[in-house]
PDB file of C-alpha atoms in Angstrom:
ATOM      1  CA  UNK A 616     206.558 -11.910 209.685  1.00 40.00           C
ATOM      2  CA  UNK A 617     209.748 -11.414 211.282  1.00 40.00           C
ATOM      3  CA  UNK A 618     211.544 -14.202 211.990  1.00 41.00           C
ATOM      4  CA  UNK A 619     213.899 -12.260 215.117  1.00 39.00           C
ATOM      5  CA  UNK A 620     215.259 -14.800 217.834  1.00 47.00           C
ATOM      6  CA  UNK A 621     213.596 -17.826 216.051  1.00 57.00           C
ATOM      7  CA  UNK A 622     217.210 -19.495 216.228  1.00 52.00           C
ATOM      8  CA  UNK A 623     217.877 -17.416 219.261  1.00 51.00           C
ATOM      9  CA  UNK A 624     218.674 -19.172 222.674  1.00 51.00           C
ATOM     10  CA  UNK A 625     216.698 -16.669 224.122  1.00 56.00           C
ATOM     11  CA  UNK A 626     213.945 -18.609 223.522  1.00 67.00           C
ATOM     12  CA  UNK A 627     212.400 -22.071 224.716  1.00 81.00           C
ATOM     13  CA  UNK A 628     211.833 -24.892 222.356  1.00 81.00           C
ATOM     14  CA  UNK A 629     208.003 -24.564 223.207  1.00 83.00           C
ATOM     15  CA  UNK A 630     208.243 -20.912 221.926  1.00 86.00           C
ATOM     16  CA  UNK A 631     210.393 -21.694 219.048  1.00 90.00           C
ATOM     17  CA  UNK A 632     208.055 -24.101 217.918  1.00 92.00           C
ATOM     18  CA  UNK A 633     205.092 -22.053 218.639  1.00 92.00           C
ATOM     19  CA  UNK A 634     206.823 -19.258 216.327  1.00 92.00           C
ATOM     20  CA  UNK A 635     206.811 -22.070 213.207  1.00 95.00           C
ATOM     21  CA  UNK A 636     203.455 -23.086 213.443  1.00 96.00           C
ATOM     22  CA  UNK A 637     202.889 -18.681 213.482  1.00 95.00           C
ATOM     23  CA  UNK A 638     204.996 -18.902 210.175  1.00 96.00           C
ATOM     24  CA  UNK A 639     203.583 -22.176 208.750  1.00 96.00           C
ATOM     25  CA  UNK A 640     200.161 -21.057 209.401  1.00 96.00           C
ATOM     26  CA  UNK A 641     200.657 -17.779 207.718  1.00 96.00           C
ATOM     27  CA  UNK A 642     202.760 -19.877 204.633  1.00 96.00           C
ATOM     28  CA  UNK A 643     199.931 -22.411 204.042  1.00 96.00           C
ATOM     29  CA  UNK A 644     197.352 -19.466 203.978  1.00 95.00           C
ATOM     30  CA  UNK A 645     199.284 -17.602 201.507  1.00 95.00           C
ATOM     31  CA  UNK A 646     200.407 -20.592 198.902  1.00 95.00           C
ATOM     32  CA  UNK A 647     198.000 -23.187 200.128  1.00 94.00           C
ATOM     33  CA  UNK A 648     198.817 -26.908 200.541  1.00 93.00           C
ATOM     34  CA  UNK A 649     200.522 -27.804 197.637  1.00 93.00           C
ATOM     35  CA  UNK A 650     202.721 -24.788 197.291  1.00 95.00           C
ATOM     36  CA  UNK A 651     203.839 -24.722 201.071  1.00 96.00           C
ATOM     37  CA  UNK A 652     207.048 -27.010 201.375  1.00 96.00           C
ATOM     38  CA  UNK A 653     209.569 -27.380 203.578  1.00 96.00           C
ATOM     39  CA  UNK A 654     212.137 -25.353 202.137  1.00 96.00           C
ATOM     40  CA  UNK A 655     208.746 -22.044 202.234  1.00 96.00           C
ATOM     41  CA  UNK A 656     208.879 -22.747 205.709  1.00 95.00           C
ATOM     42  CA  UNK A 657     212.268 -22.306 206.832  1.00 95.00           C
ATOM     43  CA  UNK A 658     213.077 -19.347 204.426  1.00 95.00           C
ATOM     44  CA  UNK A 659     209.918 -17.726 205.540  1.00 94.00           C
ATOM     45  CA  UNK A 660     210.961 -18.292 209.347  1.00 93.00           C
ATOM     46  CA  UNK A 661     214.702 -17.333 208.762  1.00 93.00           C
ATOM     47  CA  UNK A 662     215.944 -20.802 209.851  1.00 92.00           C
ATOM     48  CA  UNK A 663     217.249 -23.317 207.735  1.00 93.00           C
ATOM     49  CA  UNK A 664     216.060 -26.766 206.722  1.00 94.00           C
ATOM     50  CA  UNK A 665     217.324 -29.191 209.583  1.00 95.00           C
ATOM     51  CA  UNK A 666     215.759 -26.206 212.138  1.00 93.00           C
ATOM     52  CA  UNK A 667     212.643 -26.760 211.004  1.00 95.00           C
ATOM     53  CA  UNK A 668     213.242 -30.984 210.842  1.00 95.00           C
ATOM     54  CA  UNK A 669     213.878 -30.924 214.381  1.00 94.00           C
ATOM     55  CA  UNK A 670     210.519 -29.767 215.266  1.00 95.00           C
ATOM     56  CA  UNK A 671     208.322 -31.066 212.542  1.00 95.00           C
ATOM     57  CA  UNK A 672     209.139 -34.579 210.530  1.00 95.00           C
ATOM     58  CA  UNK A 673     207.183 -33.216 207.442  1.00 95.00           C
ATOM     59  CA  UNK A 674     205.151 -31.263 206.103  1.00 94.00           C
ATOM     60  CA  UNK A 675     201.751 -33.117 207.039  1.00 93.00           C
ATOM     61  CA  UNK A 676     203.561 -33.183 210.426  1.00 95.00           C
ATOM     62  CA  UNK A 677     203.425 -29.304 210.150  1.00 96.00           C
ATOM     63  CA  UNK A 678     199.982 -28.841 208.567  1.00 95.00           C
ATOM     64  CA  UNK A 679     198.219 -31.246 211.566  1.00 92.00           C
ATOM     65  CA  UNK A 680     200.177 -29.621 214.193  1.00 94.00           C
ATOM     66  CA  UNK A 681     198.755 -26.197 213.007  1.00 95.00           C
ATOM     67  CA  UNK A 682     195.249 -27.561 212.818  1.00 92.00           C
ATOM     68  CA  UNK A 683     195.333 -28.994 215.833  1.00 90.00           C
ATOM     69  CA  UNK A 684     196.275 -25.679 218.216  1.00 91.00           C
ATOM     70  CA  UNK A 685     193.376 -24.042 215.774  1.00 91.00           C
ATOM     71  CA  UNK A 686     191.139 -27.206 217.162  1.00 88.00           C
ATOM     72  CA  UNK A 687     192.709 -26.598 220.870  1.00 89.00           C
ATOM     73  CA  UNK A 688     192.096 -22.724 220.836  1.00 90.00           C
ATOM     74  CA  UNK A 689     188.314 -23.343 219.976  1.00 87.00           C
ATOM     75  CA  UNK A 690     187.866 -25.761 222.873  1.00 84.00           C
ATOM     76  CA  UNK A 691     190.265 -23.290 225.198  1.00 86.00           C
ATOM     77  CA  UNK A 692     187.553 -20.378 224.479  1.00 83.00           C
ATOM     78  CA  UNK A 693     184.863 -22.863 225.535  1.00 74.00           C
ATOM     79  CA  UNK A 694     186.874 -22.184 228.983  1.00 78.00           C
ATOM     80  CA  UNK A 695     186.844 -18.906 229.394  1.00 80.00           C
ATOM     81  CA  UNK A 696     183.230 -17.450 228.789  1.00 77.00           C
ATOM     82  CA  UNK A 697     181.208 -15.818 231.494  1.00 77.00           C
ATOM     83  CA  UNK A 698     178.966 -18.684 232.939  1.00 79.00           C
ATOM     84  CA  UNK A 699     176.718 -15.991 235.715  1.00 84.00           C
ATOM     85  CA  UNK A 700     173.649 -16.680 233.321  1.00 91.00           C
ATOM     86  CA  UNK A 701     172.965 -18.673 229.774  1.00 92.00           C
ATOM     87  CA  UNK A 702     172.906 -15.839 227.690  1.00 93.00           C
ATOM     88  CA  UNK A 703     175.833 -14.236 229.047  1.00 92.00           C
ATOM     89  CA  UNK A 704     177.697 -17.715 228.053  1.00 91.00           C
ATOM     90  CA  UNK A 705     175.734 -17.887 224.384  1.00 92.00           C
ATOM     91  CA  UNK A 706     176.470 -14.486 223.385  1.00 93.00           C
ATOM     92  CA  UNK A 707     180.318 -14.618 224.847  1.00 91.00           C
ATOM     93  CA  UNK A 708     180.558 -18.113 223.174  1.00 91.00           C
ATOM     94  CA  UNK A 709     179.524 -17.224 220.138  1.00 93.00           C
ATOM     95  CA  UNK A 710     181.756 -14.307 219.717  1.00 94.00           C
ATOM     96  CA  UNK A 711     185.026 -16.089 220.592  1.00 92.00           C
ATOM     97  CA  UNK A 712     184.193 -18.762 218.381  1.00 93.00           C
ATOM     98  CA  UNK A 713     183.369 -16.265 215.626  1.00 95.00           C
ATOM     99  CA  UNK A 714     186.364 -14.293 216.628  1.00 94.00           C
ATOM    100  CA  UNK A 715     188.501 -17.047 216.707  1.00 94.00           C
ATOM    101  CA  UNK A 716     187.233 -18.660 213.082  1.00 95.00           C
ATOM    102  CA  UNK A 717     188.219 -14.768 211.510  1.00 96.00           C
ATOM    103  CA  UNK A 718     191.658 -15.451 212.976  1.00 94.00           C
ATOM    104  CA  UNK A 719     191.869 -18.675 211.229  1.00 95.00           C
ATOM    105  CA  UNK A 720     189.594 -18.405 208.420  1.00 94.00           C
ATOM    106  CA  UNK A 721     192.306 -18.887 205.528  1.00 94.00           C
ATOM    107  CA  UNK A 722     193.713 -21.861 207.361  1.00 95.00           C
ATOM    108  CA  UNK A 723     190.398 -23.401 208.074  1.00 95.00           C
ATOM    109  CA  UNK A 724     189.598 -22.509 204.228  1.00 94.00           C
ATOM    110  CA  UNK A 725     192.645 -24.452 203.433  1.00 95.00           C
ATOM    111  CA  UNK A 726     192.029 -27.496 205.375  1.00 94.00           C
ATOM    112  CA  UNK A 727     188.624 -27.726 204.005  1.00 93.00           C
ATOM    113  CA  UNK A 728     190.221 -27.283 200.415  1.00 93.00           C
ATOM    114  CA  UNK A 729     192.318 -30.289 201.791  1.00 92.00           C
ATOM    115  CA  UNK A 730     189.582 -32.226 202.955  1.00 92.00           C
ATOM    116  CA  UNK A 731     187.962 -32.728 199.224  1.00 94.00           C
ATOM    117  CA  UNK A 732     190.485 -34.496 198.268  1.00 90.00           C
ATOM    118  CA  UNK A 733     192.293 -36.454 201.325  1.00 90.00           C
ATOM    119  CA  UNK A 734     190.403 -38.432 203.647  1.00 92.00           C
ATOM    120  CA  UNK A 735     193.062 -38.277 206.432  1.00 88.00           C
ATOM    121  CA  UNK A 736     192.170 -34.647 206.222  1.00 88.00           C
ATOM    122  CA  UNK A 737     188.543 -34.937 206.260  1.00 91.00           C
ATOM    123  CA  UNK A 738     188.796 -36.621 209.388  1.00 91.00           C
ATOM    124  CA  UNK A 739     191.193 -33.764 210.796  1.00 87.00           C
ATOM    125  CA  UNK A 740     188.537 -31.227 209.574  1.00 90.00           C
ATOM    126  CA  UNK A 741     185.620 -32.996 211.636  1.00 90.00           C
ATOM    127  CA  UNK A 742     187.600 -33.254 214.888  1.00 87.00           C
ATOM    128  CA  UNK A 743     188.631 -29.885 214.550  1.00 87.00           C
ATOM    129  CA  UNK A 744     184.842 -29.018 215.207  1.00 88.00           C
ATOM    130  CA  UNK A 745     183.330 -32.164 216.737  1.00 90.00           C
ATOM    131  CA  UNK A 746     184.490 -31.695 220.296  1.00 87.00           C
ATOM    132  CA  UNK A 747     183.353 -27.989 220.068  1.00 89.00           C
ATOM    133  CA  UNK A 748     179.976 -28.650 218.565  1.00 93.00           C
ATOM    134  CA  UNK A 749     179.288 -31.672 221.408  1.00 92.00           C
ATOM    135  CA  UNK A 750     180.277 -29.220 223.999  1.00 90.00           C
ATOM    136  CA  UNK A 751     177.783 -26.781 222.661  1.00 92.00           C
ATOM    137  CA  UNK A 752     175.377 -29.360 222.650  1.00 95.00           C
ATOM    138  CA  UNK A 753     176.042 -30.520 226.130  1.00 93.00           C
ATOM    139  CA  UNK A 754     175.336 -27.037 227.284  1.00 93.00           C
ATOM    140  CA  UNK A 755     172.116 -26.978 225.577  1.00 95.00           C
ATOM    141  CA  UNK A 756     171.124 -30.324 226.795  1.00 96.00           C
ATOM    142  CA  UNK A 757     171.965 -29.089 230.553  1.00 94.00           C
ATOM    143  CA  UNK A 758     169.453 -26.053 230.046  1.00 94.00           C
ATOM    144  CA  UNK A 759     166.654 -28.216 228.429  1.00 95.00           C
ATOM    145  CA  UNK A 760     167.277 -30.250 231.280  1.00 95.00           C
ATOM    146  CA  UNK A 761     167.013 -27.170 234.125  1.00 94.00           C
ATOM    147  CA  UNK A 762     163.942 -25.740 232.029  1.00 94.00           C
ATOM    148  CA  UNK A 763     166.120 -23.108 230.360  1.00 94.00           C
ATOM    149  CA  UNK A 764     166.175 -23.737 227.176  1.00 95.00           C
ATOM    150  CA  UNK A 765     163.784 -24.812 223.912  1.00 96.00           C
ATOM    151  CA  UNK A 766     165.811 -25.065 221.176  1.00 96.00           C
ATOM    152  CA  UNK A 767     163.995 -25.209 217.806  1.00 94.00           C
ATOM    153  CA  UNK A 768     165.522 -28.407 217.068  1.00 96.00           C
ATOM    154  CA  UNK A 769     167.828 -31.531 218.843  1.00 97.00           C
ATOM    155  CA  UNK A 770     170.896 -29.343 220.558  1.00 96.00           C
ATOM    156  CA  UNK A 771     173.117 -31.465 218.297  1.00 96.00           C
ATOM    157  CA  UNK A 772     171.686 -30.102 215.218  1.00 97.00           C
ATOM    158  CA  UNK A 773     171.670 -26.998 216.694  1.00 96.00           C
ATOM    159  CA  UNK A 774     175.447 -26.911 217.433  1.00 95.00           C
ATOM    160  CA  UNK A 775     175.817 -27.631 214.062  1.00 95.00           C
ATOM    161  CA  UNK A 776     173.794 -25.207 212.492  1.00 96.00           C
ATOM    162  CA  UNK A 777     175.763 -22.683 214.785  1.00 96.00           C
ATOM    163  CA  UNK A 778     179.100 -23.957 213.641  1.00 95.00           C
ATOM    164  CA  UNK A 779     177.678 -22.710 209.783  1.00 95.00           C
ATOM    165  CA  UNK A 780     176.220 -19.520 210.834  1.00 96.00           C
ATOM    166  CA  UNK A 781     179.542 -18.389 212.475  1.00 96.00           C
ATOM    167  CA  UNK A 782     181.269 -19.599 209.440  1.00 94.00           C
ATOM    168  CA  UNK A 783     179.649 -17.637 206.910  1.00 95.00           C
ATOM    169  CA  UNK A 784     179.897 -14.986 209.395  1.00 96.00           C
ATOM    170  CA  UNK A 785     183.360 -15.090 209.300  1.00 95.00           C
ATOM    171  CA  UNK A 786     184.133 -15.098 205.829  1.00 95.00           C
ATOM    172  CA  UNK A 787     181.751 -11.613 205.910  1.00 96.00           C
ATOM    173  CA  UNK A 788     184.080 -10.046 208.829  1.00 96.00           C
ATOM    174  CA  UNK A 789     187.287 -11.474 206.925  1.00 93.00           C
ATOM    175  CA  UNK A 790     186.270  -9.470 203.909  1.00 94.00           C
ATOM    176  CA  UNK A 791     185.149  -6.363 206.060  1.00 95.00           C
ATOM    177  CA  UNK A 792     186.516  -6.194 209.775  1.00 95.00           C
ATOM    178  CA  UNK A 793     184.306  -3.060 210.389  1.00 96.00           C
ATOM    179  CA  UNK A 794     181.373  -5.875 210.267  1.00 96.00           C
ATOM    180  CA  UNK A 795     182.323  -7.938 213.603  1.00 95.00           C
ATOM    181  CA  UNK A 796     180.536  -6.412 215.954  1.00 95.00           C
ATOM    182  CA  UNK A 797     177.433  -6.314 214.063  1.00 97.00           C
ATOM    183  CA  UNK A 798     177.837 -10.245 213.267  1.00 96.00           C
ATOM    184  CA  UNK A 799     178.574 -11.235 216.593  1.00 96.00           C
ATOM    185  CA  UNK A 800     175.673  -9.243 218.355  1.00 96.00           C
ATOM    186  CA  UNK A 801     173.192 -11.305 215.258  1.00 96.00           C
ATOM    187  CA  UNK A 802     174.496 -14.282 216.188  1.00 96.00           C
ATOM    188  CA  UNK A 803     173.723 -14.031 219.830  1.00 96.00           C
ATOM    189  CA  UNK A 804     170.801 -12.771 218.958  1.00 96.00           C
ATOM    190  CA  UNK A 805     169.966 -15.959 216.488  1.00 96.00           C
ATOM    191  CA  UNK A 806     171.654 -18.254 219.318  1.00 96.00           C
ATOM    192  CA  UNK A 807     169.046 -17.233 221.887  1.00 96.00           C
ATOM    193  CA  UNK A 808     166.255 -17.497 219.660  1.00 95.00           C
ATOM    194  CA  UNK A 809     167.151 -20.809 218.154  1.00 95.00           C
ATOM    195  CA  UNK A 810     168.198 -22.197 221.918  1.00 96.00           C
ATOM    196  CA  UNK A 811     165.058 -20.855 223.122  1.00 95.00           C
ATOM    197  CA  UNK A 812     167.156 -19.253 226.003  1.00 93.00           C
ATOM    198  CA  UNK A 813     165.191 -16.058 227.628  1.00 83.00           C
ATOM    199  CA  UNK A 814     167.302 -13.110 227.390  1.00 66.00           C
ATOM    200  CA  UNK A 815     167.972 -11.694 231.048  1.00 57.00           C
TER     201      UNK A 815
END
């Protein structure tokens, strides 16, 4: 990654610090928890050590910050899907989120590495998904309610089951890009027939 204008004044603090998390996220994907430091950081941004202290107070400080704009953008996509009919928001859900979890699949891999082993990331793991999965719920719930919906099973364990079916799915489009249309147009499919939503 290039690291141009990092130091620059050309840029805000919001950007600048935006531009680390780019860097850190790409660092912890590439060496993983353990082999991502502080000093990985800065060389791999261009900045030195104290650049990188005045935005971050360690390295945990680093890893949750990244984490938690990969838990904001999945509740941000939540935001932006076409709401003119169910399906229309199931299959446009569903292929953010999936598009989204490709994005991040090697630093959601790595947190859930993380999470074996540390229980302050476990917790981090499960909020990174919990407020998306009860928001998929809720909308489920609000089409049982308005006789839209059947879903094979309680919308909460639906939600969840969704949350693993995009998962694996990602791991297949991480591995071969060629395969995300394909996985996002089963997954809508599988949506609507586990939901129980008509397709109109």
């Amino acid at each position: 990654m290039s690291s141009i204008g990092l130091g620059g004044r050309t840029r805000t603090a919001e950007d600048k610090r935006d531009r680390l998390l780019d860097v850190a996220e790409a660092a912890f994907c590439a060496h993983g928890y353990e082999g991502t430091t502080i000093t990985v950081l800065a060389v791999e941004a261009g900045v030195t050590r104290p650049t990188v202290y005045a935005y971050f107070t360690s390295k945990d400080d680093v890893f949750r910050a990244v984490a938690d704009r990969v838990r904001r953008e999945f509740l941000d996509l939540q935001e932006r899907v076409d709401t003119s009919s169910p399906e229309r928001t199931a299959r446009e859900g569903v292929t953010a989120f999936l598009a989204a979890w490709v994005r991040h699949h090697g630093m959601l891999t790595v947190i859930a590495h993380q999470a074996l082993a540390d229980p302050a990331v476990r917790t981090l793991r499960r909020e990174i998904l919990a407020r998306v999965e009860r928001r998929n719920a809720k909308f489920v719930e609000r089409l049982v309610a308005a006789g839209l919906a059947d879903p094979a099973v309680a919308p909460a364990d639906f939600s969840r089951a969704v949350t693993g079916i995009v998962a694996r799915a990602a791991e297949i489009v991480a591995e071969n890009p060629q395969q995300a249309s394909a996985q996002a147009q089963q997954i809508g499919d599988a949506y609507l027939r586990l939901a129980g939503i008509d397709a109109r």
